[in-house]
mmCIF file of N, CA and C in Angstrom:
data_model
loop_
_atom_site.group_PDB
_atom_site.id
_atom_site.type_symbol
_atom_site.label_atom_id
_atom_site.label_comp_id
_atom_site.label_asym_id
_atom_site.label_seq_id
_atom_site.Cartn_x
_atom_site.Cartn_y
_atom_site.Cartn_z
ATOM 1 N N LEU A 606 10.564 10.887 -5.091
ATOM 2 C CA LEU A 606 9.248 10.555 -4.568
ATOM 3 C C LEU A 606 8.265 10.292 -5.707
ATOM 4 N N ALA A 607 8.290 11.156 -6.727
ATOM 5 C CA ALA A 607 7.359 10.989 -7.850
ATOM 6 C C ALA A 607 7.591 9.654 -8.541
ATOM 7 N N SER A 608 8.840 9.333 -8.787
ATOM 8 C CA SER A 608 9.161 8.086 -9.478
ATOM 9 C C SER A 608 8.721 6.872 -8.661
ATOM 10 N N ALA A 609 8.877 6.943 -7.351
ATOM 11 C CA ALA A 609 8.446 5.833 -6.497
ATOM 12 C C ALA A 609 6.932 5.680 -6.517
ATOM 13 N N LEU A 610 6.213 6.788 -6.441
ATOM 14 C CA LEU A 610 4.753 6.713 -6.403
ATOM 15 C C LEU A 610 4.147 6.273 -7.730
ATOM 16 N N VAL A 611 4.753 6.675 -8.846
ATOM 17 C CA VAL A 611 4.162 6.278 -10.130
ATOM 18 C C VAL A 611 4.332 4.789 -10.405
ATOM 19 N N VAL A 612 5.157 4.112 -9.612
ATOM 20 C CA VAL A 612 5.245 2.653 -9.712
ATOM 21 C C VAL A 612 3.853 2.049 -9.516
ATOM 22 N N LEU A 613 3.078 2.619 -8.607
ATOM 23 C CA LEU A 613 1.730 2.110 -8.345
ATOM 24 C C LEU A 613 0.841 2.266 -9.570
ATOM 25 N N VAL A 614 0.963 3.380 -10.250
ATOM 26 C CA VAL A 614 0.173 3.603 -11.460
ATOM 27 C C VAL A 614 0.612 2.614 -12.536
ATOM 28 N N ALA A 615 1.914 2.368 -12.645
ATOM 29 C CA ALA A 615 2.419 1.431 -13.648
ATOM 30 C C ALA A 615 1.916 0.013 -13.391
ATOM 31 N N VAL A 616 1.881 -0.415 -12.137
ATOM 32 C CA VAL A 616 1.343 -1.742 -11.815
ATOM 33 C C VAL A 616 -0.127 -1.811 -12.216
ATOM 34 N N SER A 617 -0.868 -0.771 -11.881
ATOM 35 C CA SER A 617 -2.286 -0.729 -12.249
ATOM 36 C C SER A 617 -2.458 -0.720 -13.764
ATOM 37 N N MET A 618 -1.592 -0.005 -14.465
ATOM 38 C CA MET A 618 -1.642 -0.007 -15.931
ATOM 39 C C MET A 618 -1.445 -1.421 -16.467
ATOM 40 N N GLY A 619 -0.492 -2.147 -15.897
ATOM 41 C CA GLY A 619 -0.267 -3.528 -16.323
ATOM 42 C C GLY A 619 -1.499 -4.384 -16.115
ATOM 43 N N ASN A 620 -2.151 -4.212 -14.955
ATOM 44 C CA ASN A 620 -3.417 -4.925 -14.693
ATOM 45 C C ASN A 620 -4.400 -4.673 -15.818
ATOM 46 N N GLU A 621 -4.600 -3.404 -16.097
ATOM 47 C CA GLU A 621 -5.648 -3.006 -17.038
ATOM 48 C C GLU A 621 -5.282 -3.316 -18.485
ATOM 49 N N MET A 622 -4.018 -3.231 -18.831
ATOM 50 C CA MET A 622 -3.598 -3.604 -20.179
ATOM 51 C C MET A 622 -3.879 -5.086 -20.418
ATOM 52 N N GLN A 623 -3.644 -5.895 -19.394
ATOM 53 C CA GLN A 623 -3.881 -7.337 -19.509
ATOM 54 C C GLN A 623 -5.364 -7.644 -19.683
ATOM 55 N N THR A 624 -6.216 -6.859 -19.062
ATOM 56 C CA THR A 624 -7.656 -7.120 -19.160
ATOM 57 C C THR A 624 -8.271 -6.510 -20.411
ATOM 58 N N GLY A 625 -7.458 -5.821 -21.216
ATOM 59 C CA GLY A 625 -7.949 -5.294 -22.482
ATOM 60 C C GLY A 625 -8.496 -3.884 -22.430
ATOM 61 N N MET A 626 -8.159 -3.136 -21.402
ATOM 62 C CA MET A 626 -8.629 -1.757 -21.316
ATOM 63 C C MET A 626 -8.102 -0.970 -22.514
ATOM 64 N N GLY A 627 -8.969 -0.184 -23.112
ATOM 65 C CA GLY A 627 -8.605 0.610 -24.275
ATOM 66 C C GLY A 627 -7.797 1.842 -23.916
ATOM 67 N N PRO A 628 -7.230 2.498 -24.934
ATOM 68 C CA PRO A 628 -6.369 3.661 -24.699
ATOM 69 C C PRO A 628 -7.056 4.812 -23.971
ATOM 70 N N GLY A 629 -8.303 5.103 -24.286
ATOM 71 C CA GLY A 629 -8.999 6.208 -23.630
ATOM 72 C C GLY A 629 -9.204 5.950 -22.152
ATOM 73 N N ALA A 630 -9.655 4.750 -21.817
ATOM 74 C CA ALA A 630 -9.862 4.404 -20.411
ATOM 75 C C ALA A 630 -8.527 4.344 -19.672
ATOM 76 N N LEU A 631 -7.503 3.832 -20.345
ATOM 77 C CA LEU A 631 -6.177 3.779 -19.739
ATOM 78 C C LEU A 631 -5.659 5.190 -19.456
ATOM 79 N N ALA A 632 -5.918 6.116 -20.373
ATOM 80 C CA ALA A 632 -5.521 7.516 -20.160
ATOM 81 C C ALA A 632 -6.234 8.094 -18.941
ATOM 82 N N GLY A 633 -7.505 7.757 -18.763
ATOM 83 C CA GLY A 633 -8.242 8.213 -17.589
ATOM 84 C C GLY A 633 -7.652 7.653 -16.308
ATOM 85 N N LEU A 634 -7.301 6.376 -16.332
ATOM 86 C CA LEU A 634 -6.683 5.740 -15.172
ATOM 87 C C LEU A 634 -5.358 6.422 -14.828
ATOM 88 N N VAL A 635 -4.549 6.678 -15.841
ATOM 89 C CA VAL A 635 -3.252 7.319 -15.620
ATOM 90 C C VAL A 635 -3.436 8.738 -15.081
ATOM 91 N N THR A 636 -4.391 9.473 -15.634
ATOM 92 C CA THR A 636 -4.647 10.837 -15.169
ATOM 93 C C THR A 636 -5.043 10.842 -13.702
ATOM 94 N N ARG A 637 -5.958 9.963 -13.350
ATOM 95 C CA ARG A 637 -6.371 9.878 -11.946
ATOM 96 C C ARG A 637 -5.229 9.390 -11.060
ATOM 97 N N GLY A 638 -4.466 8.446 -11.572
ATOM 98 C CA GLY A 638 -3.332 7.936 -10.806
ATOM 99 C C GLY A 638 -2.288 9.007 -10.537
ATOM 100 N N LEU A 639 -1.987 9.807 -11.554
ATOM 101 C CA LEU A 639 -1.023 10.900 -11.360
ATOM 102 C C LEU A 639 -1.544 11.934 -10.369
ATOM 103 N N ALA A 640 -2.840 12.218 -10.428
ATOM 104 C CA ALA A 640 -3.428 13.163 -9.472
ATOM 105 C C ALA A 640 -3.293 12.622 -8.048
ATOM 106 N N GLU A 641 -3.508 11.326 -7.892
ATOM 107 C CA GLU A 641 -3.365 10.697 -6.579
ATOM 108 C C GLU A 641 -1.915 10.780 -6.101
ATOM 109 N N CYS A 642 -0.992 10.469 -6.986
ATOM 110 C CA CYS A 642 0.435 10.556 -6.638
ATOM 111 C C CYS A 642 0.805 11.976 -6.226
ATOM 112 N N ARG A 643 0.297 12.948 -6.957
ATOM 113 C CA ARG A 643 0.590 14.350 -6.646
ATOM 114 C C ARG A 643 0.061 14.714 -5.254
ATOM 115 N N ARG A 644 -1.169 14.277 -4.928
ATOM 116 C CA ARG A 644 -1.731 14.586 -3.604
ATOM 117 C C ARG A 644 -0.849 14.016 -2.494
ATOM 118 N N VAL A 645 -0.455 12.772 -2.649
ATOM 119 C CA VAL A 645 0.390 12.139 -1.634
ATOM 120 C C VAL A 645 1.757 12.817 -1.591
ATOM 121 N N GLY A 646 2.309 13.084 -2.757
ATOM 122 C CA GLY A 646 3.616 13.733 -2.817
ATOM 123 C C GLY A 646 3.636 15.087 -2.145
ATOM 124 N N GLU A 647 2.593 15.870 -2.367
ATOM 125 C CA GLU A 647 2.518 17.193 -1.731
ATOM 126 C C GLU A 647 2.469 17.072 -0.213
ATOM 127 N N LEU A 648 1.752 16.075 0.290
ATOM 128 C CA LEU A 648 1.697 15.863 1.738
ATOM 129 C C LEU A 648 3.072 15.541 2.310
ATOM 130 N N ARG A 649 3.917 14.929 1.494
ATOM 131 C CA ARG A 649 5.263 14.558 1.930
ATOM 132 C C ARG A 649 6.297 15.625 1.575
ATOM 133 N N GLY A 650 5.817 16.791 1.092
ATOM 134 C CA GLY A 650 6.720 17.892 0.795
ATOM 135 C C GLY A 650 7.195 17.962 -0.645
ATOM 136 N N GLY A 651 6.652 17.122 -1.507
ATOM 137 C CA GLY A 651 7.034 17.136 -2.914
ATOM 138 C C GLY A 651 6.428 18.317 -3.656
ATOM 139 N N GLN A 652 7.030 18.662 -4.771
ATOM 140 C CA GLN A 652 6.553 19.757 -5.614
ATOM 141 C C GLN A 652 5.596 19.206 -6.670
ATOM 142 N N PRO A 653 4.416 19.798 -6.827
ATOM 143 C CA PRO A 653 3.435 19.295 -7.800
ATOM 144 C C PRO A 653 3.985 19.183 -9.218
ATOM 145 N N ARG A 654 4.828 20.121 -9.628
ATOM 146 C CA ARG A 654 5.331 20.097 -11.010
ATOM 147 C C ARG A 654 6.190 18.859 -11.286
ATOM 148 N N THR A 655 6.775 18.281 -10.247
ATOM 149 C CA THR A 655 7.585 17.079 -10.432
ATOM 150 C C THR A 655 6.752 15.941 -11.006
ATOM 151 N N PHE A 656 5.496 15.885 -10.632
ATOM 152 C CA PHE A 656 4.629 14.797 -11.083
ATOM 153 C C PHE A 656 4.214 14.962 -12.538
ATOM 154 N N ALA A 657 4.310 16.175 -13.059
ATOM 155 C CA ALA A 657 4.026 16.421 -14.474
ATOM 156 C C ALA A 657 5.288 16.289 -15.317
ATOM 157 N N GLY A 658 6.439 16.162 -14.683
ATOM 158 C CA GLY A 658 7.710 16.095 -15.393
ATOM 159 C C GLY A 658 8.174 14.669 -15.639
ATOM 160 N N LEU A 659 9.466 14.535 -15.875
ATOM 161 C CA LEU A 659 10.044 13.239 -16.230
ATOM 162 C C LEU A 659 9.873 12.179 -15.150
ATOM 163 N N ALA A 660 9.947 12.567 -13.890
ATOM 164 C CA ALA A 660 9.845 11.587 -12.810
ATOM 165 C C ALA A 660 8.426 11.072 -12.610
ATOM 166 N N GLY A 661 7.439 11.801 -13.096
ATOM 167 C CA GLY A 661 6.042 11.392 -12.951
ATOM 168 C C GLY A 661 5.460 10.950 -14.273
ATOM 169 N N ALA A 662 4.867 11.901 -14.991
ATOM 170 C CA ALA A 662 4.228 11.593 -16.274
ATOM 171 C C ALA A 662 5.226 11.013 -17.266
ATOM 172 N N GLY A 663 6.433 11.544 -17.285
ATOM 173 C CA GLY A 663 7.441 11.036 -18.215
ATOM 174 C C GLY A 663 7.757 9.575 -17.978
ATOM 175 N N ASP A 664 7.829 9.187 -16.730
ATOM 176 C CA ASP A 664 8.089 7.794 -16.376
ATOM 177 C C ASP A 664 6.972 6.890 -16.900
ATOM 178 N N LEU A 665 5.732 7.339 -16.761
ATOM 179 C CA LEU A 665 4.600 6.534 -17.233
ATOM 180 C C LEU A 665 4.535 6.480 -18.755
ATOM 181 N N ILE A 666 4.873 7.572 -19.418
ATOM 182 C CA ILE A 666 4.895 7.565 -20.883
ATOM 183 C C ILE A 666 5.934 6.560 -21.373
ATOM 184 N N ALA A 667 7.084 6.543 -20.740
ATOM 185 C CA ALA A 667 8.117 5.573 -21.105
ATOM 186 C C ALA A 667 7.620 4.144 -20.895
ATOM 187 N N ALA A 668 6.884 3.926 -19.813
ATOM 188 C CA ALA A 668 6.352 2.589 -19.537
ATOM 189 C C ALA A 668 5.366 2.153 -20.610
ATOM 190 N N VAL A 669 4.476 3.050 -21.003
ATOM 191 C CA VAL A 669 3.479 2.725 -22.025
ATOM 192 C C VAL A 669 4.140 2.545 -23.388
ATOM 193 N N ALA A 670 5.211 3.287 -23.626
ATOM 194 C CA ALA A 670 5.907 3.196 -24.908
ATOM 195 C C ALA A 670 6.638 1.866 -25.061
ATOM 196 N N GLY A 671 6.675 1.097 -23.986
ATOM 197 C CA GLY A 671 7.222 -0.247 -24.093
ATOM 198 C C GLY A 671 8.698 -0.360 -23.797
ATOM 199 N N ASP A 672 9.156 0.335 -22.776
ATOM 200 C CA ASP A 672 10.577 0.228 -22.454
ATOM 201 C C ASP A 672 10.877 -0.936 -21.508
ATOM 202 N N GLY A 673 9.951 -1.880 -21.423
ATOM 203 C CA GLY A 673 10.188 -3.098 -20.657
ATOM 204 C C GLY A 673 10.125 -2.942 -19.155
ATOM 205 N N ARG A 674 9.272 -2.063 -18.664
ATOM 206 C CA ARG A 674 9.157 -1.847 -17.224
ATOM 207 C C ARG A 674 8.667 -3.111 -16.519
ATOM 208 N N PRO A 675 9.373 -3.548 -15.489
ATOM 209 C CA PRO A 675 8.921 -4.725 -14.750
ATOM 210 C C PRO A 675 7.585 -4.495 -14.046
ATOM 211 N N GLU A 676 7.279 -3.242 -13.692
ATOM 212 C CA GLU A 676 6.005 -2.965 -13.015
ATOM 213 C C GLU A 676 4.817 -3.295 -13.917
ATOM 214 N N ILE A 677 4.959 -3.034 -15.207
ATOM 215 C CA ILE A 677 3.890 -3.354 -16.151
ATOM 216 C C ILE A 677 3.712 -4.869 -16.214
ATOM 217 N N GLU A 678 4.813 -5.593 -16.328
ATOM 218 C CA GLU A 678 4.748 -7.058 -16.391
ATOM 219 C C GLU A 678 4.192 -7.629 -15.093
ATOM 220 N N PHE A 679 4.569 -7.043 -13.966
ATOM 221 C CA PHE A 679 4.056 -7.471 -12.665
ATOM 222 C C PHE A 679 2.539 -7.305 -12.617
ATOM 223 N N GLY A 680 2.051 -6.150 -13.043
ATOM 224 C CA GLY A 680 0.608 -5.908 -13.078
ATOM 225 C C GLY A 680 -0.109 -6.872 -14.003
ATOM 226 N N ARG A 681 0.477 -7.130 -15.167
ATOM 227 C CA ARG A 681 -0.113 -8.092 -16.111
ATOM 228 C C ARG A 681 -0.205 -9.481 -15.475
ATOM 229 N N ALA A 682 0.864 -9.879 -14.799
ATOM 230 C CA ALA A 682 0.890 -11.203 -14.179
ATOM 231 C C ALA A 682 -0.160 -11.318 -13.071
ATOM 232 N N LEU A 683 -0.329 -10.264 -12.282
ATOM 233 C CA LEU A 683 -1.372 -10.285 -11.250
ATOM 234 C C LEU A 683 -2.748 -10.433 -11.886
ATOM 235 N N ALA A 684 -2.955 -9.749 -13.012
ATOM 236 C CA ALA A 684 -4.246 -9.830 -13.703
ATOM 237 C C ALA A 684 -4.489 -11.225 -14.270
ATOM 238 N N GLN A 685 -3.421 -11.976 -14.489
ATOM 239 C CA GLN A 685 -3.554 -13.353 -14.966
ATOM 240 C C GLN A 685 -3.803 -14.324 -13.819
ATOM 241 N N GLY A 686 -3.825 -13.807 -12.593
ATOM 242 C CA GLY A 686 -4.116 -14.641 -11.438
ATOM 243 C C GLY A 686 -2.901 -15.200 -10.729
ATOM 244 N N LEU A 687 -1.707 -14.768 -11.094
ATOM 245 C CA LEU A 687 -0.510 -15.246 -10.418
ATOM 246 C C LEU A 687 -0.417 -14.646 -9.021
ATOM 247 N N SER A 688 0.243 -15.365 -8.122
ATOM 248 C CA SER A 688 0.469 -14.850 -6.770
ATOM 249 C C SER A 688 1.488 -13.714 -6.835
ATOM 250 N N LEU A 689 1.643 -13.002 -5.718
ATOM 251 C CA LEU A 689 2.637 -11.925 -5.668
ATOM 252 C C LEU A 689 4.030 -12.451 -6.004
ATOM 253 N N ALA A 690 4.398 -13.581 -5.410
ATOM 254 C CA ALA A 690 5.728 -14.147 -5.655
ATOM 255 C C ALA A 690 5.885 -14.564 -7.112
ATOM 256 N N GLU A 691 4.862 -15.209 -7.661
ATOM 257 C CA GLU A 691 4.927 -15.634 -9.064
ATOM 258 C C GLU A 691 4.985 -14.438 -10.003
ATOM 259 N N ALA A 692 4.213 -13.406 -9.691
ATOM 260 C CA ALA A 692 4.199 -12.205 -10.533
ATOM 261 C C ALA A 692 5.556 -11.507 -10.495
ATOM 262 N N ALA A 693 6.172 -11.433 -9.316
ATOM 263 C CA ALA A 693 7.499 -10.818 -9.200
ATOM 264 C C ALA A 693 8.533 -11.635 -9.963
ATOM 265 N N GLU A 694 8.409 -12.955 -9.895
ATOM 266 C CA GLU A 694 9.328 -13.816 -10.645
ATOM 267 C C GLU A 694 9.152 -13.607 -12.148
ATOM 268 N N ARG A 695 7.912 -13.514 -12.599
ATOM 269 C CA ARG A 695 7.644 -13.280 -14.019
ATOM 270 C C ARG A 695 8.221 -11.938 -14.459
ATOM 271 N N ALA A 696 8.092 -10.926 -13.601
ATOM 272 C CA ALA A 696 8.619 -9.597 -13.927
ATOM 273 C C ALA A 696 10.142 -9.555 -13.806
ATOM 274 N N ASP A 697 10.706 -10.579 -13.168
ATOM 275 C CA ASP A 697 12.150 -10.685 -12.982
ATOM 276 C C ASP A 697 12.706 -9.473 -12.234
ATOM 277 N N ALA A 698 11.959 -9.058 -11.206
ATOM 278 C CA ALA A 698 12.389 -7.888 -10.443
ATOM 279 C C ALA A 698 11.675 -7.850 -9.100
ATOM 280 N N TYR A 699 12.280 -7.140 -8.161
ATOM 281 C CA TYR A 699 11.598 -6.826 -6.913
ATOM 282 C C TYR A 699 10.733 -5.605 -7.196
ATOM 283 N N ILE A 700 9.454 -5.697 -6.916
ATOM 284 C CA ILE A 700 8.529 -4.617 -7.236
ATOM 285 C C ILE A 700 8.153 -3.889 -5.950
ATOM 286 N N GLU A 701 8.608 -2.644 -5.843
ATOM 287 C CA GLU A 701 8.320 -1.850 -4.651
ATOM 288 C C GLU A 701 6.827 -1.662 -4.440
ATOM 289 N N GLY A 702 6.073 -1.648 -5.528
ATOM 290 C CA GLY A 702 4.637 -1.433 -5.438
ATOM 291 C C GLY A 702 3.926 -2.462 -4.587
ATOM 292 N N ALA A 703 4.518 -3.654 -4.480
ATOM 293 C CA ALA A 703 3.894 -4.705 -3.684
ATOM 294 C C ALA A 703 3.766 -4.283 -2.225
ATOM 295 N N LEU A 704 4.720 -3.540 -1.717
ATOM 296 C CA LEU A 704 4.665 -3.036 -0.344
ATOM 297 C C LEU A 704 4.175 -1.600 -0.276
ATOM 298 N N LEU A 705 4.546 -0.818 -1.262
ATOM 299 C CA LEU A 705 4.262 0.611 -1.245
ATOM 300 C C LEU A 705 2.771 0.920 -1.242
ATOM 301 N N ALA A 706 1.981 0.139 -1.944
ATOM 302 C CA ALA A 706 0.540 0.419 -2.017
ATOM 303 C C ALA A 706 -0.078 0.474 -0.624
ATOM 304 N N GLY A 707 0.219 -0.501 0.205
ATOM 305 C CA GLY A 707 -0.323 -0.522 1.558
ATOM 306 C C GLY A 707 0.192 0.619 2.410
ATOM 307 N N GLN A 708 1.457 0.953 2.243
ATOM 308 C CA GLN A 708 2.045 2.050 3.010
ATOM 309 C C GLN A 708 1.426 3.389 2.616
ATOM 310 N N VAL A 709 1.239 3.598 1.313
ATOM 311 C CA VAL A 709 0.623 4.842 0.843
ATOM 312 C C VAL A 709 -0.820 4.924 1.322
ATOM 313 N N ALA A 710 -1.548 3.813 1.222
ATOM 314 C CA ALA A 710 -2.947 3.801 1.656
ATOM 315 C C ALA A 710 -3.058 4.125 3.148
ATOM 316 N N ALA A 711 -2.180 3.554 3.956
ATOM 317 C CA ALA A 711 -2.216 3.813 5.401
ATOM 318 C C ALA A 711 -1.858 5.268 5.709
ATOM 319 N N PHE A 712 -0.830 5.783 5.051
ATOM 320 C CA PHE A 712 -0.434 7.180 5.242
ATOM 321 C C PHE A 712 -1.576 8.114 4.861
ATOM 322 N N ALA A 713 -2.180 7.866 3.705
ATOM 323 C CA ALA A 713 -3.260 8.728 3.223
ATOM 324 C C ALA A 713 -4.476 8.659 4.142
ATOM 325 N N ALA A 714 -4.762 7.488 4.684
ATOM 326 C CA ALA A 714 -5.894 7.360 5.608
ATOM 327 C C ALA A 714 -5.659 8.222 6.850
ATOM 328 N N ARG A 715 -4.432 8.213 7.352
ATOM 329 C CA ARG A 715 -4.113 9.052 8.521
ATOM 330 C C ARG A 715 -4.239 10.535 8.179
ATOM 331 N N ALA A 716 -3.900 10.883 6.936
ATOM 332 C CA ALA A 716 -3.964 12.284 6.499
ATOM 333 C C ALA A 716 -5.344 12.662 5.959
ATOM 334 N N ARG A 717 -6.243 11.688 5.916
ATOM 335 C CA ARG A 717 -7.610 11.881 5.406
ATOM 336 C C ARG A 717 -7.624 12.371 3.960
ATOM 337 N N VAL A 718 -6.828 11.688 3.144
ATOM 338 C CA VAL A 718 -6.745 11.970 1.714
ATOM 339 C C VAL A 718 -7.163 10.704 0.973
ATOM 340 N N GLU A 719 -8.024 10.871 -0.022
ATOM 341 C CA GLU A 719 -8.476 9.721 -0.805
ATOM 342 C C GLU A 719 -7.395 9.268 -1.769
ATOM 343 N N VAL A 720 -7.117 7.972 -1.747
ATOM 344 C CA VAL A 720 -6.161 7.369 -2.673
ATOM 345 C C VAL A 720 -6.744 6.044 -3.180
ATOM 346 N N PRO A 721 -7.756 6.106 -4.021
ATOM 347 C CA PRO A 721 -8.437 4.885 -4.435
ATOM 348 C C PRO A 721 -7.551 3.895 -5.186
ATOM 349 N N LEU A 722 -6.624 4.382 -5.984
ATOM 350 C CA LEU A 722 -5.754 3.464 -6.715
ATOM 351 C C LEU A 722 -4.840 2.720 -5.746
ATOM 352 N N SER A 723 -4.197 3.440 -4.850
ATOM 353 C CA SER A 723 -3.299 2.812 -3.874
ATOM 354 C C SER A 723 -4.053 1.880 -2.940
ATOM 355 N N THR A 724 -5.213 2.319 -2.475
ATOM 356 C CA THR A 724 -6.021 1.484 -1.587
ATOM 357 C C THR A 724 -6.469 0.218 -2.300
ATOM 358 N N GLY A 725 -6.908 0.368 -3.539
ATOM 359 C CA GLY A 725 -7.336 -0.792 -4.321
ATOM 360 C C GLY A 725 -6.195 -1.754 -4.589
ATOM 361 N N LEU A 726 -5.030 -1.224 -4.942
ATOM 362 C CA LEU A 726 -3.875 -2.096 -5.175
ATOM 363 C C LEU A 726 -3.460 -2.811 -3.894
ATOM 364 N N ALA A 727 -3.514 -2.113 -2.767
ATOM 365 C CA ALA A 727 -3.180 -2.752 -1.491
ATOM 366 C C ALA A 727 -4.133 -3.911 -1.220
ATOM 367 N N ARG A 728 -5.397 -3.701 -1.489
ATOM 368 C CA ARG A 728 -6.383 -4.775 -1.295
ATOM 369 C C ARG A 728 -6.127 -5.927 -2.263
ATOM 370 N N LEU A 729 -5.764 -5.610 -3.493
ATOM 371 C CA LEU A 729 -5.437 -6.646 -4.477
ATOM 372 C C LEU A 729 -4.236 -7.461 -4.006
ATOM 373 N N MET A 730 -3.212 -6.794 -3.522
ATOM 374 C CA MET A 730 -1.993 -7.474 -3.062
ATOM 375 C C MET A 730 -2.274 -8.385 -1.866
ATOM 376 N N ARG A 731 -3.251 -8.002 -1.047
ATOM 377 C CA ARG A 731 -3.618 -8.826 0.117
ATOM 378 C C ARG A 731 -4.626 -9.912 -0.244
ATOM 379 N N GLY A 732 -5.042 -9.962 -1.497
ATOM 380 C CA GLY A 732 -5.991 -10.982 -1.937
ATOM 381 C C GLY A 732 -7.424 -10.695 -1.551
ATOM 382 N N GLU A 733 -7.747 -9.458 -1.220
ATOM 383 C CA GLU A 733 -9.093 -9.089 -0.781
ATOM 384 C C GLU A 733 -10.012 -8.704 -1.926
ATOM 385 N N ILE A 734 -9.455 -8.463 -3.106
ATOM 386 C CA ILE A 734 -10.235 -7.978 -4.234
ATOM 387 C C ILE A 734 -9.601 -8.525 -5.515
ATOM 388 N N SER A 735 -10.418 -8.765 -6.506
ATOM 389 C CA SER A 735 -9.915 -9.236 -7.800
ATOM 390 C C SER A 735 -9.559 -8.044 -8.684
ATOM 391 N N VAL A 736 -8.808 -8.306 -9.738
ATOM 392 C CA VAL A 736 -8.489 -7.242 -10.696
ATOM 393 C C VAL A 736 -9.776 -6.695 -11.302
ATOM 394 N N ALA A 737 -10.729 -7.575 -11.594
ATOM 395 C CA ALA A 737 -12.004 -7.121 -12.180
ATOM 396 C C ALA A 737 -12.734 -6.168 -11.233
ATOM 397 N N LYS A 738 -12.777 -6.495 -9.952
ATOM 398 C CA LYS A 738 -13.441 -5.619 -8.972
ATOM 399 C C LYS A 738 -12.667 -4.316 -8.781
ATOM 400 N N LEU A 739 -11.343 -4.395 -8.817
ATOM 401 C CA LEU A 739 -10.532 -3.185 -8.708
ATOM 402 C C LEU A 739 -10.798 -2.271 -9.897
ATOM 403 N N THR A 740 -10.827 -2.842 -11.089
ATOM 404 C CA THR A 740 -11.108 -2.056 -12.296
ATOM 405 C C THR A 740 -12.462 -1.383 -12.191
ATOM 406 N N GLU A 741 -13.463 -2.150 -11.793
ATOM 407 C CA GLU A 741 -14.813 -1.599 -11.654
ATOM 408 C C GLU A 741 -14.831 -0.449 -10.645
ATOM 409 N N ALA A 742 -14.172 -0.649 -9.514
ATOM 410 C CA ALA A 742 -14.158 0.390 -8.477
ATOM 411 C C ALA A 742 -13.471 1.662 -8.970
ATOM 412 N N LEU A 743 -12.369 1.500 -9.684
ATOM 413 C CA LEU A 743 -11.636 2.676 -10.162
ATOM 414 C C LEU A 743 -12.366 3.391 -11.289
ATOM 415 N N MET A 744 -12.976 2.634 -12.179
ATOM 416 C CA MET A 744 -13.559 3.234 -13.378
ATOM 417 C C MET A 744 -14.984 3.744 -13.173
ATOM 418 N N THR A 745 -15.594 3.428 -12.055
ATOM 419 C CA THR A 745 -16.955 3.912 -11.809
ATOM 420 C C THR A 745 -16.990 5.015 -10.753
ATOM 421 N N ARG A 746 -15.828 5.499 -10.379
ATOM 422 C CA ARG A 746 -15.791 6.619 -9.430
ATOM 423 C C ARG A 746 -16.363 7.857 -10.100
ATOM 424 N N PRO A 747 -17.039 8.697 -9.348
ATOM 425 C CA PRO A 747 -17.578 9.936 -9.924
ATOM 426 C C PRO A 747 -16.460 10.827 -10.469
ATOM 427 N N ALA A 748 -16.786 11.558 -11.501
ATOM 428 C CA ALA A 748 -15.823 12.504 -12.074
ATOM 429 C C ALA A 748 -15.532 13.609 -11.064
ATOM 430 N N THR A 749 -14.262 13.957 -10.968
ATOM 431 C CA THR A 749 -13.835 15.036 -10.077
ATOM 432 C C THR A 749 -12.811 15.886 -10.817
ATOM 433 N N ARG A 750 -12.313 16.899 -10.148
ATOM 434 C CA ARG A 750 -11.245 17.718 -10.737
ATOM 435 C C ARG A 750 -9.932 16.980 -10.553
ATOM 436 N N GLU A 751 -9.390 16.458 -11.617
ATOM 437 C CA GLU A 751 -8.111 15.754 -11.524
ATOM 438 C C GLU A 751 -7.085 16.659 -12.139
#
């Protein structure tokens, strides 16, 4: 579950890396993204520590370290304005995040849990919001306990 959910954070990281987000802001995005994944995971019966381990944080560290994750390339391609199909072709992979974002957002809405990253990515995938607007929405959220 953790590995599946962090795909959403990796796609968002690709978006933000393409737009030139610096390391500090990217770390904030990842921290908030992992907290969101943990909230959703716990609702589905997952253990919080899993999200701090290899399947969660470890997976994202590997992605940032440059192990060629297709989710990062997919996010970068979306930030360049490519369509979902074009971005998936560029990433040379089927990206679960393209469908998962909407599913997570819908599940969280029913459970009354905030998932701004998943909701924003779902809107991006549906063409309702630009990467710039998504970045602004995510980075201007009030500070909370993450």
